[in-house]
JSON list of C-alpha atoms in Angstrom, two decimals:
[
{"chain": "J", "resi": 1, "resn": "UNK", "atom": "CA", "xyz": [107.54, 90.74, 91.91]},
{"chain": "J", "resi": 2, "resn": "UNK", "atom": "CA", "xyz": [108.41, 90.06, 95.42]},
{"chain": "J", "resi": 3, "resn": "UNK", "atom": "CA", "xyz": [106.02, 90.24, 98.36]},
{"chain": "J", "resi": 4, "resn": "UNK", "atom": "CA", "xyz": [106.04, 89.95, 101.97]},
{"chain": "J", "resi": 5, "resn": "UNK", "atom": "CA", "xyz": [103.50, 88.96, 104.39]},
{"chain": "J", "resi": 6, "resn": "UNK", "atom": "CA", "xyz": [103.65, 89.14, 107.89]},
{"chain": "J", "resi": 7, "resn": "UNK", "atom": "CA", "xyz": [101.54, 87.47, 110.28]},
{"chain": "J", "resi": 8, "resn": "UNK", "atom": "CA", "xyz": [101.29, 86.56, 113.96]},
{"chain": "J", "resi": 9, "resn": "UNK", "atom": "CA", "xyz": [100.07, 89.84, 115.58]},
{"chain": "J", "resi": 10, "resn": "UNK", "atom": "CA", "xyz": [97.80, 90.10, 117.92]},
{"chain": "J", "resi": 11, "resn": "UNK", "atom": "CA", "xyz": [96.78, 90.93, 121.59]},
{"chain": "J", "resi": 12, "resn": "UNK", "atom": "CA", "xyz": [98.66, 89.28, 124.48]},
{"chain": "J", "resi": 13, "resn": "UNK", "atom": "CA", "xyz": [98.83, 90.87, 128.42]},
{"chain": "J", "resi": 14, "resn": "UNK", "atom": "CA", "xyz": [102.26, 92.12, 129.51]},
{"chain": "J", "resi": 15, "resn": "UNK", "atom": "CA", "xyz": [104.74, 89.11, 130.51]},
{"chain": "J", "resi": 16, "resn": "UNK", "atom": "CA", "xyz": [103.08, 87.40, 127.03]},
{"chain": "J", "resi": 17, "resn": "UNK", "atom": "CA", "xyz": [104.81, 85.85, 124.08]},
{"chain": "J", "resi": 18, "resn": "UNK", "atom": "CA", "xyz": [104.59, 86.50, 120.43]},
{"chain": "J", "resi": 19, "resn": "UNK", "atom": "CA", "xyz": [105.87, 84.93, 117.38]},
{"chain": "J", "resi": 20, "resn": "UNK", "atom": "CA", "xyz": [105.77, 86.95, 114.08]},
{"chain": "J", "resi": 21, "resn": "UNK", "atom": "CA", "xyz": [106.20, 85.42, 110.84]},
{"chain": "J", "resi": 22, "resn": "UNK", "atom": "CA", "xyz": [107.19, 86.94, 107.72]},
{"chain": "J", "resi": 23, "resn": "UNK", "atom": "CA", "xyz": [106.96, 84.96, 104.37]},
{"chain": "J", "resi": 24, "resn": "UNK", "atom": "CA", "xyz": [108.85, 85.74, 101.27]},
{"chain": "J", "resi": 25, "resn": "UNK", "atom": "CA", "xyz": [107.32, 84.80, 97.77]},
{"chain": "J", "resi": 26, "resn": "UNK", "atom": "CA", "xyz": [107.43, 85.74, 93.98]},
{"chain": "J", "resi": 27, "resn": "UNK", "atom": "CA", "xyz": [110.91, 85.65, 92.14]},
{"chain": "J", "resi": 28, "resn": "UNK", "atom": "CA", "xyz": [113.67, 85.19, 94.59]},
{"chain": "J", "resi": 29, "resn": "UNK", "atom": "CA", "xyz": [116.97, 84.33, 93.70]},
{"chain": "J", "resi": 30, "resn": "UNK", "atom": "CA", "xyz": [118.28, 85.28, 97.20]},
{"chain": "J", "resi": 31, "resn": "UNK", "atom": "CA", "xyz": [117.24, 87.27, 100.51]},
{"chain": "J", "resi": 32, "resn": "UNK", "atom": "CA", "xyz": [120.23, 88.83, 101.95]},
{"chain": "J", "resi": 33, "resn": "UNK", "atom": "CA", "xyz": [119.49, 91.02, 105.05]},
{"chain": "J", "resi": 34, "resn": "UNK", "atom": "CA", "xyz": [116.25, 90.26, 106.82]},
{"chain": "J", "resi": 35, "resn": "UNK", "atom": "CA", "xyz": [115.06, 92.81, 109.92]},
{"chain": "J", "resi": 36, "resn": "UNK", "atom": "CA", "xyz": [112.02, 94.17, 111.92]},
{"chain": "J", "resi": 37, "resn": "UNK", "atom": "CA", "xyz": [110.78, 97.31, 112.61]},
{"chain": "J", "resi": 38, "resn": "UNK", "atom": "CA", "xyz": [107.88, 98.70, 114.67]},
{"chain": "J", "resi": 39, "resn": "UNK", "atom": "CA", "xyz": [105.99, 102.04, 114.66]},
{"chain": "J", "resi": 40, "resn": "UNK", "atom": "CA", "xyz": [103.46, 102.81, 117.81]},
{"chain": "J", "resi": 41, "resn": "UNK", "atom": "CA", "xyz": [101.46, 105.49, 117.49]},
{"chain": "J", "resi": 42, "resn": "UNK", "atom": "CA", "xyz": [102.34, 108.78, 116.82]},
{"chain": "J", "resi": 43, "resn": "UNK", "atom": "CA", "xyz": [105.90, 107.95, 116.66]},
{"chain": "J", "resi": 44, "resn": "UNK", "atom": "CA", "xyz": [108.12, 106.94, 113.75]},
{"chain": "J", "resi": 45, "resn": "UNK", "atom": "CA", "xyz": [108.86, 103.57, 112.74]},
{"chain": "J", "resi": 46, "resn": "UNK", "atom": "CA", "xyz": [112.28, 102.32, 114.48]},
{"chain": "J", "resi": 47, "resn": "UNK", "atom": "CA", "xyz": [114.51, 99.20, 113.88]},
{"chain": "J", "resi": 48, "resn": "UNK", "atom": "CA", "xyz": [113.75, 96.41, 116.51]},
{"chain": "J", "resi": 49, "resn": "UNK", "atom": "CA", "xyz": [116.22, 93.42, 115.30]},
{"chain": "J", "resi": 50, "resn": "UNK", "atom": "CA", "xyz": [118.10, 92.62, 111.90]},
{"chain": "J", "resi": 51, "resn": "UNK", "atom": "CA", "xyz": [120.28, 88.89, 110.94]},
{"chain": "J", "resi": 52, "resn": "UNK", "atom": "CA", "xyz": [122.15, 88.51, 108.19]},
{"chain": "J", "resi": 53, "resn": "UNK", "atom": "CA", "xyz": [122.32, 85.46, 106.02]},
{"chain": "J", "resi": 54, "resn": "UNK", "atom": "CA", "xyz": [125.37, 84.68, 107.58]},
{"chain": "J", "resi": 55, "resn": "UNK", "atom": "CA", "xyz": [122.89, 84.28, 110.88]},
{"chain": "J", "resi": 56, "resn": "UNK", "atom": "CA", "xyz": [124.63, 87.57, 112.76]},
{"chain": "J", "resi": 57, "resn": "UNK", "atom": "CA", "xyz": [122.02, 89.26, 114.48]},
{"chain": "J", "resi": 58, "resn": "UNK", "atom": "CA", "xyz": [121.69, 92.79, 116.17]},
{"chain": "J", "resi": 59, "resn": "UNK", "atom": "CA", "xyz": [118.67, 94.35, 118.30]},
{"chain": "J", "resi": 60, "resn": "UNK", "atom": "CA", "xyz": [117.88, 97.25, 119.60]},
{"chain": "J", "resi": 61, "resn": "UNK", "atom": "CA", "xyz": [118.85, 97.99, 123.11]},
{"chain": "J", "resi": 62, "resn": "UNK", "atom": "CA", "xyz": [114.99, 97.78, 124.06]},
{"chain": "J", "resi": 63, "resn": "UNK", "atom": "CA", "xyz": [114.38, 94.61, 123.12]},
{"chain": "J", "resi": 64, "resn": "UNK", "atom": "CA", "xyz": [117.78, 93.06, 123.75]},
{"chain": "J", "resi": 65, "resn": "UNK", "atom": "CA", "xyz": [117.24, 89.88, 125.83]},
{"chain": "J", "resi": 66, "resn": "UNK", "atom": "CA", "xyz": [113.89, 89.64, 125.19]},
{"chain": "J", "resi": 67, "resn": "UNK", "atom": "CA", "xyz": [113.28, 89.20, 121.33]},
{"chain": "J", "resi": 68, "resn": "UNK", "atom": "CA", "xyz": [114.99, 86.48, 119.13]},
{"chain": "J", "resi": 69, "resn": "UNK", "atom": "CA", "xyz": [114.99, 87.18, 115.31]},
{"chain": "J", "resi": 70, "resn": "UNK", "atom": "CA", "xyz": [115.88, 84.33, 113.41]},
{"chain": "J", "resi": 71, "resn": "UNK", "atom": "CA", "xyz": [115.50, 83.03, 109.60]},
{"chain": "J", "resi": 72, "resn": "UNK", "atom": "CA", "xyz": [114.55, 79.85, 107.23]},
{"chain": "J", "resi": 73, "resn": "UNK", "atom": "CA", "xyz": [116.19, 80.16, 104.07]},
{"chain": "J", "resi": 74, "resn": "UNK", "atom": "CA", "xyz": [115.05, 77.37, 102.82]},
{"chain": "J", "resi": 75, "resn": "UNK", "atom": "CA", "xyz": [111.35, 78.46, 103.51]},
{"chain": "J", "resi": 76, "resn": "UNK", "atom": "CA", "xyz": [112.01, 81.98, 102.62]},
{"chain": "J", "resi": 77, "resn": "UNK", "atom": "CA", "xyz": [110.46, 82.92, 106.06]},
{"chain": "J", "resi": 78, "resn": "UNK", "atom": "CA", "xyz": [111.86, 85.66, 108.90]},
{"chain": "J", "resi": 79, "resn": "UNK", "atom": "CA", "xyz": [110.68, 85.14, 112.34]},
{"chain": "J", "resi": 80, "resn": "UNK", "atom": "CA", "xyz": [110.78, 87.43, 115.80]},
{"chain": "J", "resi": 81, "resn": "UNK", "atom": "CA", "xyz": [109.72, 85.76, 118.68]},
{"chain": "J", "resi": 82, "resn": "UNK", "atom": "CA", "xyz": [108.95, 88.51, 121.38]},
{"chain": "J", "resi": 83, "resn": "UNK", "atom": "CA", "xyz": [109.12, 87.41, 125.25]},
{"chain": "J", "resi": 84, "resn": "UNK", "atom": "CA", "xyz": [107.96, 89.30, 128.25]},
{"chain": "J", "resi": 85, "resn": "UNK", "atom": "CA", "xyz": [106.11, 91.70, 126.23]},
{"chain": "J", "resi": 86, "resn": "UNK", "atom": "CA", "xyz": [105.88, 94.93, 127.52]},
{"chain": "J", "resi": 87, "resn": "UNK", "atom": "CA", "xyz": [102.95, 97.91, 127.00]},
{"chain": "J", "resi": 88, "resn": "UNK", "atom": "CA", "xyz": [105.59, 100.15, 125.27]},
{"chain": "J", "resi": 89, "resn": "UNK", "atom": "CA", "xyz": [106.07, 97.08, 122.92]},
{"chain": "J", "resi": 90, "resn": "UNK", "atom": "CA", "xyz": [102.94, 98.11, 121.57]},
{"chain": "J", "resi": 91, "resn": "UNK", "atom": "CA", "xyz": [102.82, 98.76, 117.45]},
{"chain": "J", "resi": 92, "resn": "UNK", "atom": "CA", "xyz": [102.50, 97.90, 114.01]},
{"chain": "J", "resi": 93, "resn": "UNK", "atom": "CA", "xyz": [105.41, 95.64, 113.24]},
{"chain": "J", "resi": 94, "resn": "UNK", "atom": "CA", "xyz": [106.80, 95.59, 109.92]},
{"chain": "J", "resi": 95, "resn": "UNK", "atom": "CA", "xyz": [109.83, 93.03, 108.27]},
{"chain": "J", "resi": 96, "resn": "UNK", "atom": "CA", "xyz": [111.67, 94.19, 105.62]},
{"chain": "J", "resi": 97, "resn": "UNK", "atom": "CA", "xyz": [114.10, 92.18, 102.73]},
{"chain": "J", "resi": 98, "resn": "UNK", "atom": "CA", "xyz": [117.05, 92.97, 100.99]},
{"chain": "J", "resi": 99, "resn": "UNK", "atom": "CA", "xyz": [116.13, 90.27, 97.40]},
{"chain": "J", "resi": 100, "resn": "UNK", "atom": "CA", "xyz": [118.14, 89.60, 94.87]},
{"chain": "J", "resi": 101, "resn": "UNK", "atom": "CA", "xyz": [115.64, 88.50, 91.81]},
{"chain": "J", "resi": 102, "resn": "UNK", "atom": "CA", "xyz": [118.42, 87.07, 89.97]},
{"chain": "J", "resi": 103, "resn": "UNK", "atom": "CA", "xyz": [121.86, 85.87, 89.72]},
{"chain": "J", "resi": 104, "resn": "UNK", "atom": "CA", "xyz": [123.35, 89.20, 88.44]},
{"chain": "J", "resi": 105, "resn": "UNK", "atom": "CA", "xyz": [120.95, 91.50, 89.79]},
{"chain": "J", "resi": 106, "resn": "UNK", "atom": "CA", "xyz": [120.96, 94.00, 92.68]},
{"chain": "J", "resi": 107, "resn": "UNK", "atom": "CA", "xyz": [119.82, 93.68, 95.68]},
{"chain": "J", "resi": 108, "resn": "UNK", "atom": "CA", "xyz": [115.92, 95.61, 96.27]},
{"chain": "J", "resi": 109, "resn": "UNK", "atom": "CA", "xyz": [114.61, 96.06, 100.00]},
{"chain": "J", "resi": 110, "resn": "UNK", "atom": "CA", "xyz": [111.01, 95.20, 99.97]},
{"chain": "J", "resi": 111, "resn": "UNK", "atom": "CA", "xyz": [108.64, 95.94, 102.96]},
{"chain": "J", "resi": 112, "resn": "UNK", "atom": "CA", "xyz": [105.66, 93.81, 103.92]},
{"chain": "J", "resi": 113, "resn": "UNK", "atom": "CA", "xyz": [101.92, 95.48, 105.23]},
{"chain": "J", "resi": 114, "resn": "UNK", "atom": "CA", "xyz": [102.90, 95.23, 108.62]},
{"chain": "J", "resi": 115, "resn": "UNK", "atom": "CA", "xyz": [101.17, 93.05, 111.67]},
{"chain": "J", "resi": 116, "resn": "UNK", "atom": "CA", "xyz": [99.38, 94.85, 114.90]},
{"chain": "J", "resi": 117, "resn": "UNK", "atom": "CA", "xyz": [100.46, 93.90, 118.09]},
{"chain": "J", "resi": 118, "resn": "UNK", "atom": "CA", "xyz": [98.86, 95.36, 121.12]},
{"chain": "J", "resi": 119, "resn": "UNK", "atom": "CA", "xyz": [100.32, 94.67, 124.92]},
{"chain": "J", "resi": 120, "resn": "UNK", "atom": "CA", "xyz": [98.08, 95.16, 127.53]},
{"chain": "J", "resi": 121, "resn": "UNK", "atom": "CA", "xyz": [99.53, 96.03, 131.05]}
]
Protein backbone atom coordinates (compact mmCIF):
# COMPACT_ATOMS: atom_id res chain seq x y z
CA UNK A 1 0.00 0.00 0.00
CA UNK A 2 1.18 3.38 -0.83
CA UNK A 3 0.29 6.56 1.06
CA UNK A 4 0.79 10.13 0.85
CA UNK A 5 0.91 12.77 3.37
CA UNK A 6 1.02 16.24 2.88
CA UNK A 7 1.91 18.78 5.26
CA UNK A 8 2.89 22.45 5.53
CA UNK A 9 -0.50 24.26 5.28
CA UNK A 10 -1.45 26.82 7.07
CA UNK A 11 -2.37 30.60 7.40
CA UNK A 12 0.05 33.24 6.05
CA UNK A 13 -1.11 37.19 4.96
CA UNK A 14 -0.91 37.96 1.24
CA UNK A 15 2.86 38.63 0.02
CA UNK A 16 3.60 35.29 2.48
CA UNK A 17 5.50 32.14 1.71
CA UNK A 18 4.59 28.55 1.98
CA UNK A 19 6.34 25.35 1.65
CA UNK A 20 4.22 22.13 1.25
CA UNK A 21 5.59 18.82 1.69
CA UNK A 22 4.37 15.66 0.47
CA UNK A 23 5.91 12.29 1.70
CA UNK A 24 5.70 9.04 -0.08
CA UNK A 25 5.77 5.69 1.98
CA UNK A 26 4.71 1.93 1.83
CA UNK A 27 5.99 -0.24 -1.19
CA UNK A 28 7.60 1.90 -3.76
CA UNK A 29 9.58 0.67 -6.40
CA UNK A 30 9.41 4.05 -8.25
CA UNK A 31 7.39 7.49 -8.33
CA UNK A 32 7.16 8.67 -11.79
CA UNK A 33 5.05 11.88 -12.20
CA UNK A 34 4.64 13.94 -9.08
CA UNK A 35 2.03 17.21 -9.20
CA UNK A 36 -0.24 19.54 -7.07
CA UNK A 37 -3.57 20.44 -7.18
CA UNK A 38 -5.82 22.82 -5.22
CA UNK A 39 -9.61 23.09 -4.74
CA UNK A 40 -11.08 26.49 -2.96
CA UNK A 41 -14.33 26.44 -2.11
CA UNK A 42 -17.08 25.78 -4.11
CA UNK A 43 -14.99 25.24 -7.06
CA UNK A 44 -13.40 22.09 -8.48
CA UNK A 45 -10.07 20.93 -7.80
CA UNK A 46 -7.53 22.28 -10.63
CA UNK A 47 -3.84 21.38 -11.44
CA UNK A 48 -1.38 23.99 -9.90
CA UNK A 49 2.24 22.47 -10.95
CA UNK A 50 3.47 18.87 -12.09
CA UNK A 51 7.67 17.60 -12.61
CA UNK A 52 8.56 14.67 -13.96
CA UNK A 53 11.31 12.41 -12.77
CA UNK A 54 13.27 13.64 -15.42
CA UNK A 55 12.92 17.16 -13.26
CA UNK A 56 10.64 18.94 -16.26
CA UNK A 57 8.21 20.96 -14.64
CA UNK A 58 4.92 22.77 -15.81
CA UNK A 59 2.48 25.23 -13.80
CA UNK A 60 -0.41 26.68 -14.28
CA UNK A 61 -0.52 30.10 -15.74
CA UNK A 62 -1.71 31.41 -12.19
CA UNK A 63 0.93 30.46 -10.34
CA UNK A 64 3.68 30.70 -12.94
CA UNK A 65 6.55 32.74 -11.41
CA UNK A 66 5.48 32.44 -8.18
CA UNK A 67 5.41 28.65 -7.14
CA UNK A 68 8.44 26.21 -7.49
CA UNK A 69 7.54 22.44 -7.44
CA UNK A 70 10.40 20.38 -7.03
CA UNK A 71 11.22 16.59 -5.86
CA UNK A 72 13.66 14.24 -3.59
CA UNK A 73 13.79 10.95 -4.95
CA UNK A 74 15.86 9.75 -2.74
CA UNK A 75 13.51 10.83 0.20
CA UNK A 76 10.44 9.97 -1.67
CA UNK A 77 9.21 13.57 -0.89
CA UNK A 78 7.37 16.33 -3.45
CA UNK A 79 7.63 19.85 -2.45
CA UNK A 80 5.77 23.35 -3.70
CA UNK A 81 7.09 26.28 -2.32
CA UNK A 82 4.43 29.12 -2.88
CA UNK A 83 5.75 32.92 -2.94
CA UNK A 84 3.75 36.06 -2.83
CA UNK A 85 0.71 34.31 -1.88
CA UNK A 86 -2.27 35.69 -3.00
CA UNK A 87 -6.17 35.55 -1.39
CA UNK A 88 -7.36 33.62 -4.52
CA UNK A 89 -4.48 31.16 -3.61
CA UNK A 90 -6.70 30.16 -1.00
CA UNK A 91 -7.59 26.08 -0.80
CA UNK A 92 -7.14 22.67 0.11
CA UNK A 93 -4.00 21.55 -1.65
CA UNK A 94 -3.64 18.12 -2.64
CA UNK A 95 -0.24 16.10 -4.32
CA UNK A 96 -0.78 13.31 -6.24
CA UNK A 97 1.80 10.14 -7.48
CA UNK A 98 2.07 8.14 -10.36
CA UNK A 99 4.00 4.58 -8.18
CA UNK A 100 5.22 1.85 -9.57
CA UNK A 101 5.11 -0.97 -6.60
CA UNK A 102 7.35 -3.12 -8.47
CA UNK A 103 9.74 -3.74 -11.16
CA UNK A 104 7.14 -5.08 -13.69
CA UNK A 105 4.20 -3.43 -12.46
CA UNK A 106 2.07 -0.49 -13.66
CA UNK A 107 2.13 2.60 -12.74
CA UNK A 108 -1.08 3.63 -9.93
CA UNK A 109 -1.77 7.48 -9.20
CA UNK A 110 -2.32 7.79 -5.55
CA UNK A 111 -3.70 11.02 -3.90
CA UNK A 112 -2.79 12.21 -0.42
CA UNK A 113 -5.66 13.94 2.28
CA UNK A 114 -4.85 17.20 1.20
CA UNK A 115 -3.30 20.36 3.36
CA UNK A 116 -5.43 23.80 4.07
CA UNK A 117 -3.95 26.83 3.17
CA UNK A 118 -5.71 30.04 3.83
CA UNK A 119 -4.28 33.66 2.44
CA UNK A 120 -5.42 36.49 4.10
CA UNK A 121 -5.47 39.87 2.15
Amino acid sequence: QVQLVESGGGLVQAGGSLRLSCAASGTIFRINDMAWYRQAPGKQRELVATITTGIMTNYADSVKGRFIISRDNAKKMGYLQMNSLKPEDTGVYYCNAKVKVGLYSEAALYWGQGTQVTVSS
